[in-house]
mmCIF file with all atom_site columns, C-alpha atoms in Angstrom:
data_model
loop_
_atom_site.group_PDB
_atom_site.id
_atom_site.type_symbol
_atom_site.label_atom_id
_atom_site.label_alt_id
_atom_site.label_comp_id
_atom_site.label_asym_id
_atom_site.label_entity_id
_atom_site.label_seq_id
_atom_site.pdbx_PDB_ins_code
_atom_site.Cartn_x
_atom_site.Cartn_y
_atom_site.Cartn_z
_atom_site.occupancy
_atom_site.B_iso_or_equiv
_atom_site.pdbx_formal_charge
_atom_site.auth_seq_id
_atom_site.auth_comp_id
_atom_site.auth_asym_id
_atom_site.auth_atom_id
_atom_site.pdbx_PDB_model_num
ATOM 1  C CA . MET A 1 1  ? -50.338 -4.052  0.027   1.00 58.00 ? 1  MET A CA 1
ATOM 2  C CA . ALA A 1 2  ? -50.024 -7.753  0.727   1.00 64.00 ? 2  ALA A CA 1
ATOM 3  C CA . SER A 1 3  ? -51.148 -8.974  4.106   1.00 72.00 ? 3  SER A CA 1
ATOM 4  C CA . LEU A 1 4  ? -49.861 -11.519 6.573   1.00 72.00 ? 4  LEU A CA 1
ATOM 5  C CA . LYS A 1 5  ? -52.759 -13.754 5.464   1.00 82.00 ? 5  LYS A CA 1
ATOM 6  C CA . ASP A 1 6  ? -51.186 -13.723 1.998   1.00 78.00 ? 6  ASP A CA 1
ATOM 7  C CA . VAL A 1 7  ? -47.923 -14.906 3.527   1.00 77.00 ? 7  VAL A CA 1
ATOM 8  C CA . GLU A 1 8  ? -49.780 -17.721 5.274   1.00 84.00 ? 8  GLU A CA 1
ATOM 9  C CA . LYS A 1 9  ? -50.982 -18.914 1.853   1.00 87.00 ? 9  LYS A CA 1
ATOM 10 C CA . VAL A 1 10 ? -47.420 -18.684 0.525   1.00 84.00 ? 10 VAL A CA 1
ATOM 11 C CA . ALA A 1 11 ? -46.210 -20.699 3.541   1.00 87.00 ? 11 ALA A CA 1
ATOM 12 C CA . ASP A 1 12 ? -48.787 -23.392 2.780   1.00 92.00 ? 12 ASP A CA 1
ATOM 13 C CA . ASP A 1 13 ? -47.602 -23.480 -0.832  1.00 91.00 ? 13 ASP A CA 1
ATOM 14 C CA . LEU A 1 14 ? -44.001 -23.710 0.364   1.00 91.00 ? 14 LEU A CA 1
ATOM 15 C CA . SER A 1 15 ? -44.847 -26.604 2.631   1.00 93.00 ? 15 SER A CA 1
ATOM 16 C CA . ASN A 1 16 ? -46.484 -28.467 -0.246  1.00 95.00 ? 16 ASN A CA 1
ATOM 17 C CA . LEU A 1 17 ? -43.504 -27.798 -2.501  1.00 94.00 ? 17 LEU A CA 1
ATOM 18 C CA . VAL A 1 18 ? -41.083 -29.072 0.145   1.00 94.00 ? 18 VAL A CA 1
ATOM 19 C CA . ASP A 1 19 ? -43.182 -32.218 0.481   1.00 95.00 ? 19 ASP A CA 1
ATOM 20 C CA . GLU A 1 20 ? -43.021 -32.676 -3.305  1.00 93.00 ? 20 GLU A CA 1
ATOM 21 C CA . LEU A 1 21 ? -39.260 -32.157 -3.190  1.00 93.00 ? 21 LEU A CA 1
ATOM 22 C CA . ARG A 1 22 ? -38.868 -34.820 -0.518  1.00 93.00 ? 22 ARG A CA 1
ATOM 23 C CA . THR A 1 23 ? -41.029 -37.243 -2.477  1.00 93.00 ? 23 THR A CA 1
ATOM 24 C CA . GLU A 1 24 ? -39.039 -36.612 -5.625  1.00 92.00 ? 24 GLU A CA 1
ATOM 25 C CA . LEU A 1 25 ? -35.791 -37.209 -3.764  1.00 91.00 ? 25 LEU A CA 1
ATOM 26 C CA . ARG A 1 26 ? -37.050 -40.513 -2.361  1.00 91.00 ? 26 ARG A CA 1
ATOM 27 C CA . ASP A 1 27 ? -38.711 -41.823 -5.504  1.00 90.00 ? 27 ASP A CA 1
ATOM 28 C CA . ASN A 1 28 ? -37.282 -40.742 -8.823  1.00 79.00 ? 28 ASN A CA 1
ATOM 29 C CA . ALA A 1 29 ? -34.616 -38.144 -8.152  1.00 78.00 ? 29 ALA A CA 1
ATOM 30 C CA . SER A 1 30 ? -35.283 -36.555 -11.552 1.00 87.00 ? 30 SER A CA 1
ATOM 31 C CA . PHE A 1 31 ? -32.850 -33.652 -11.552 1.00 91.00 ? 31 PHE A CA 1
ATOM 32 C CA . GLU A 1 32 ? -35.026 -31.662 -13.929 1.00 92.00 ? 32 GLU A CA 1
ATOM 33 C CA . LYS A 1 33 ? -37.969 -31.923 -11.512 1.00 91.00 ? 33 LYS A CA 1
ATOM 34 C CA . LEU A 1 34 ? -35.694 -31.145 -8.535  1.00 92.00 ? 34 LEU A CA 1
ATOM 35 C CA . VAL A 1 35 ? -34.507 -27.961 -10.258 1.00 94.00 ? 35 VAL A CA 1
ATOM 36 C CA . GLN A 1 36 ? -38.100 -26.921 -11.015 1.00 94.00 ? 36 GLN A CA 1
ATOM 37 C CA . LEU A 1 37 ? -39.204 -27.510 -7.434  1.00 94.00 ? 37 LEU A CA 1
ATOM 38 C CA . ALA A 1 38 ? -36.199 -25.688 -5.988  1.00 94.00 ? 38 ALA A CA 1
ATOM 39 C CA . ASP A 1 39 ? -36.907 -22.738 -8.287  1.00 95.00 ? 39 ASP A CA 1
ATOM 40 C CA . GLN A 1 40 ? -40.565 -22.629 -7.207  1.00 94.00 ? 40 GLN A CA 1
ATOM 41 C CA . ILE A 1 41 ? -39.522 -22.780 -3.542  1.00 94.00 ? 41 ILE A CA 1
ATOM 42 C CA . SER A 1 42 ? -37.124 -19.891 -4.111  1.00 94.00 ? 42 SER A CA 1
ATOM 43 C CA . GLU A 1 43 ? -39.805 -17.782 -5.792  1.00 92.00 ? 43 GLU A CA 1
ATOM 44 C CA . HIS A 1 44 ? -42.284 -18.395 -2.971  1.00 88.00 ? 44 HIS A CA 1
ATOM 45 C CA . ALA A 1 45 ? -39.653 -17.580 -0.333  1.00 89.00 ? 45 ALA A CA 1
ATOM 46 C CA . ASP A 1 46 ? -38.826 -14.334 -2.153  1.00 90.00 ? 46 ASP A CA 1
ATOM 47 C CA . GLU A 1 47 ? -42.523 -13.479 -2.255  1.00 86.00 ? 47 GLU A CA 1
ATOM 48 C CA . ALA A 1 48 ? -42.810 -13.998 1.498   1.00 85.00 ? 48 ALA A CA 1
ATOM 49 C CA . ALA A 1 49 ? -39.677 -11.936 2.145   1.00 88.00 ? 49 ALA A CA 1
ATOM 50 C CA . GLY A 1 50 ? -40.990 -9.139  -0.054  1.00 87.00 ? 50 GLY A CA 1
ATOM 51 C CA . THR A 1 51 ? -44.260 -9.092  1.852   1.00 84.00 ? 51 THR A CA 1
ATOM 52 C CA . PHE A 1 52 ? -42.474 -8.983  5.208   1.00 85.00 ? 52 PHE A CA 1
ATOM 53 C CA . SER A 1 53 ? -40.292 -6.159  3.946   1.00 89.00 ? 53 SER A CA 1
ATOM 54 C CA . THR A 1 54 ? -43.309 -4.173  2.738   1.00 87.00 ? 54 THR A CA 1
ATOM 55 C CA . VAL A 1 55 ? -45.193 -4.661  6.000   1.00 85.00 ? 55 VAL A CA 1
ATOM 56 C CA . ASN A 1 56 ? -42.090 -3.703  8.020   1.00 89.00 ? 56 ASN A CA 1
ATOM 57 C CA . GLU A 1 57 ? -41.531 -0.608  5.890   1.00 91.00 ? 57 GLU A CA 1
ATOM 58 C CA . THR A 1 58 ? -45.157 0.467   6.341   1.00 89.00 ? 58 THR A CA 1
ATOM 59 C CA . LEU A 1 59 ? -45.052 -0.079  10.107  1.00 90.00 ? 59 LEU A CA 1
ATOM 60 C CA . MET A 1 60 ? -41.734 1.742   10.516  1.00 93.00 ? 60 MET A CA 1
ATOM 61 C CA . SER A 1 61 ? -43.007 4.647   8.449   1.00 92.00 ? 61 SER A CA 1
ATOM 62 C CA . ARG A 1 62 ? -46.127 4.881   10.593  1.00 92.00 ? 62 ARG A CA 1
ATOM 63 C CA . LEU A 1 63 ? -44.073 4.718   13.811  1.00 93.00 ? 63 LEU A CA 1
ATOM 64 C CA . ASN A 1 64 ? -41.840 7.526   12.565  1.00 92.00 ? 64 ASN A CA 1
ATOM 65 C CA . GLU A 1 65 ? -44.903 9.617   11.736  1.00 92.00 ? 65 GLU A CA 1
ATOM 66 C CA . LEU A 1 66 ? -46.264 9.059   15.236  1.00 92.00 ? 66 LEU A CA 1
ATOM 67 C CA . LYS A 1 67 ? -42.917 10.057  16.743  1.00 90.00 ? 67 LYS A CA 1
ATOM 68 C CA . GLY A 1 68 ? -43.027 13.228  14.680  1.00 85.00 ? 68 GLY A CA 1
ATOM 69 C CA . GLY A 1 69 ? -40.154 12.141  12.473  1.00 61.00 ? 69 GLY A CA 1
ATOM 70 C CA . GLY A 1 70 ? -42.134 12.253  9.257   1.00 55.00 ? 70 GLY A CA 1
ATOM 71 C CA . GLY A 1 71 ? -41.470 9.904   6.285   1.00 50.00 ? 71 GLY A CA 1
ATOM 72 C CA . ASN A 1 72 ? -39.120 6.957   6.025   1.00 51.00 ? 72 ASN A CA 1
ATOM 73 C CA . SER A 1 73 ? -36.017 6.703   8.170   1.00 49.00 ? 73 SER A CA 1
ATOM 74 C CA . GLY A 1 74 ? -32.756 4.894   7.565   1.00 50.00 ? 74 GLY A CA 1
ATOM 75 C CA . SER A 1 75 ? -33.897 1.980   9.732   1.00 49.00 ? 75 SER A CA 1
ATOM 76 C CA . SER A 1 76 ? -36.301 0.730   7.071   1.00 46.00 ? 76 SER A CA 1
ATOM 77 C CA . GLY A 1 77 ? -33.788 1.296   4.286   1.00 47.00 ? 77 GLY A CA 1
ATOM 78 C CA . SER A 1 78 ? -32.000 -2.010  4.803   1.00 46.00 ? 78 SER A CA 1
ATOM 79 C CA . GLY A 1 79 ? -35.283 -3.844  4.160   1.00 46.00 ? 79 GLY A CA 1
ATOM 80 C CA . ASN A 1 80 ? -35.582 -1.988  0.870   1.00 45.00 ? 80 ASN A CA 1
ATOM 81 C CA . ARG A 1 81 ? -32.148 -3.017  -0.288  1.00 43.00 ? 81 ARG A CA 1
ATOM 82 C CA . SER A 1 82 ? -32.664 -6.708  0.378   1.00 47.00 ? 82 SER A CA 1
ATOM 83 C CA . GLY A 1 83 ? -36.095 -6.663  -1.248  1.00 49.00 ? 83 GLY A CA 1
ATOM 84 C CA . SER A 1 84 ? -34.717 -4.848  -4.279  1.00 45.00 ? 84 SER A CA 1
ATOM 85 C CA . SER A 1 85 ? -31.831 -7.278  -4.665  1.00 42.00 ? 85 SER A CA 1
ATOM 86 C CA . ARG A 1 86 ? -34.250 -10.207 -4.469  1.00 48.00 ? 86 ARG A CA 1
ATOM 87 C CA . ALA A 1 87 ? -36.413 -8.660  -7.167  1.00 48.00 ? 87 ALA A CA 1
ATOM 88 C CA . LYS A 1 88 ? -33.362 -8.060  -9.365  1.00 43.00 ? 88 LYS A CA 1
ATOM 89 C CA . ALA A 1 89 ? -32.143 -11.628 -8.821  1.00 46.00 ? 89 ALA A CA 1
ATOM 90 C CA . ARG A 1 90 ? -35.472 -12.996 -10.026 1.00 46.00 ? 90 ARG A CA 1
ATOM 91 C CA . SER A 1 91 ? -35.417 -10.868 -13.186 1.00 43.00 ? 91 SER A CA 1
#
């Protein structure tokens, strides 16, 4: 399972990509490069969202176990759907 430290690395990468995007906009405005940067930003954001969803799902599952509810509940299901749709959109 990915950790929040992994997301911190992704956030650093995102910050660098946004800086590159700003530089490209100011300097050359090469649309090909802008598209590449925007795509990379999107992929990194999806990675972060997937990690948050996984961590949330794990925590909710553990809370339900502690409450005596057993496995996954419907409350973590919405996180699954959004993560799945992101994964499908990237494919």
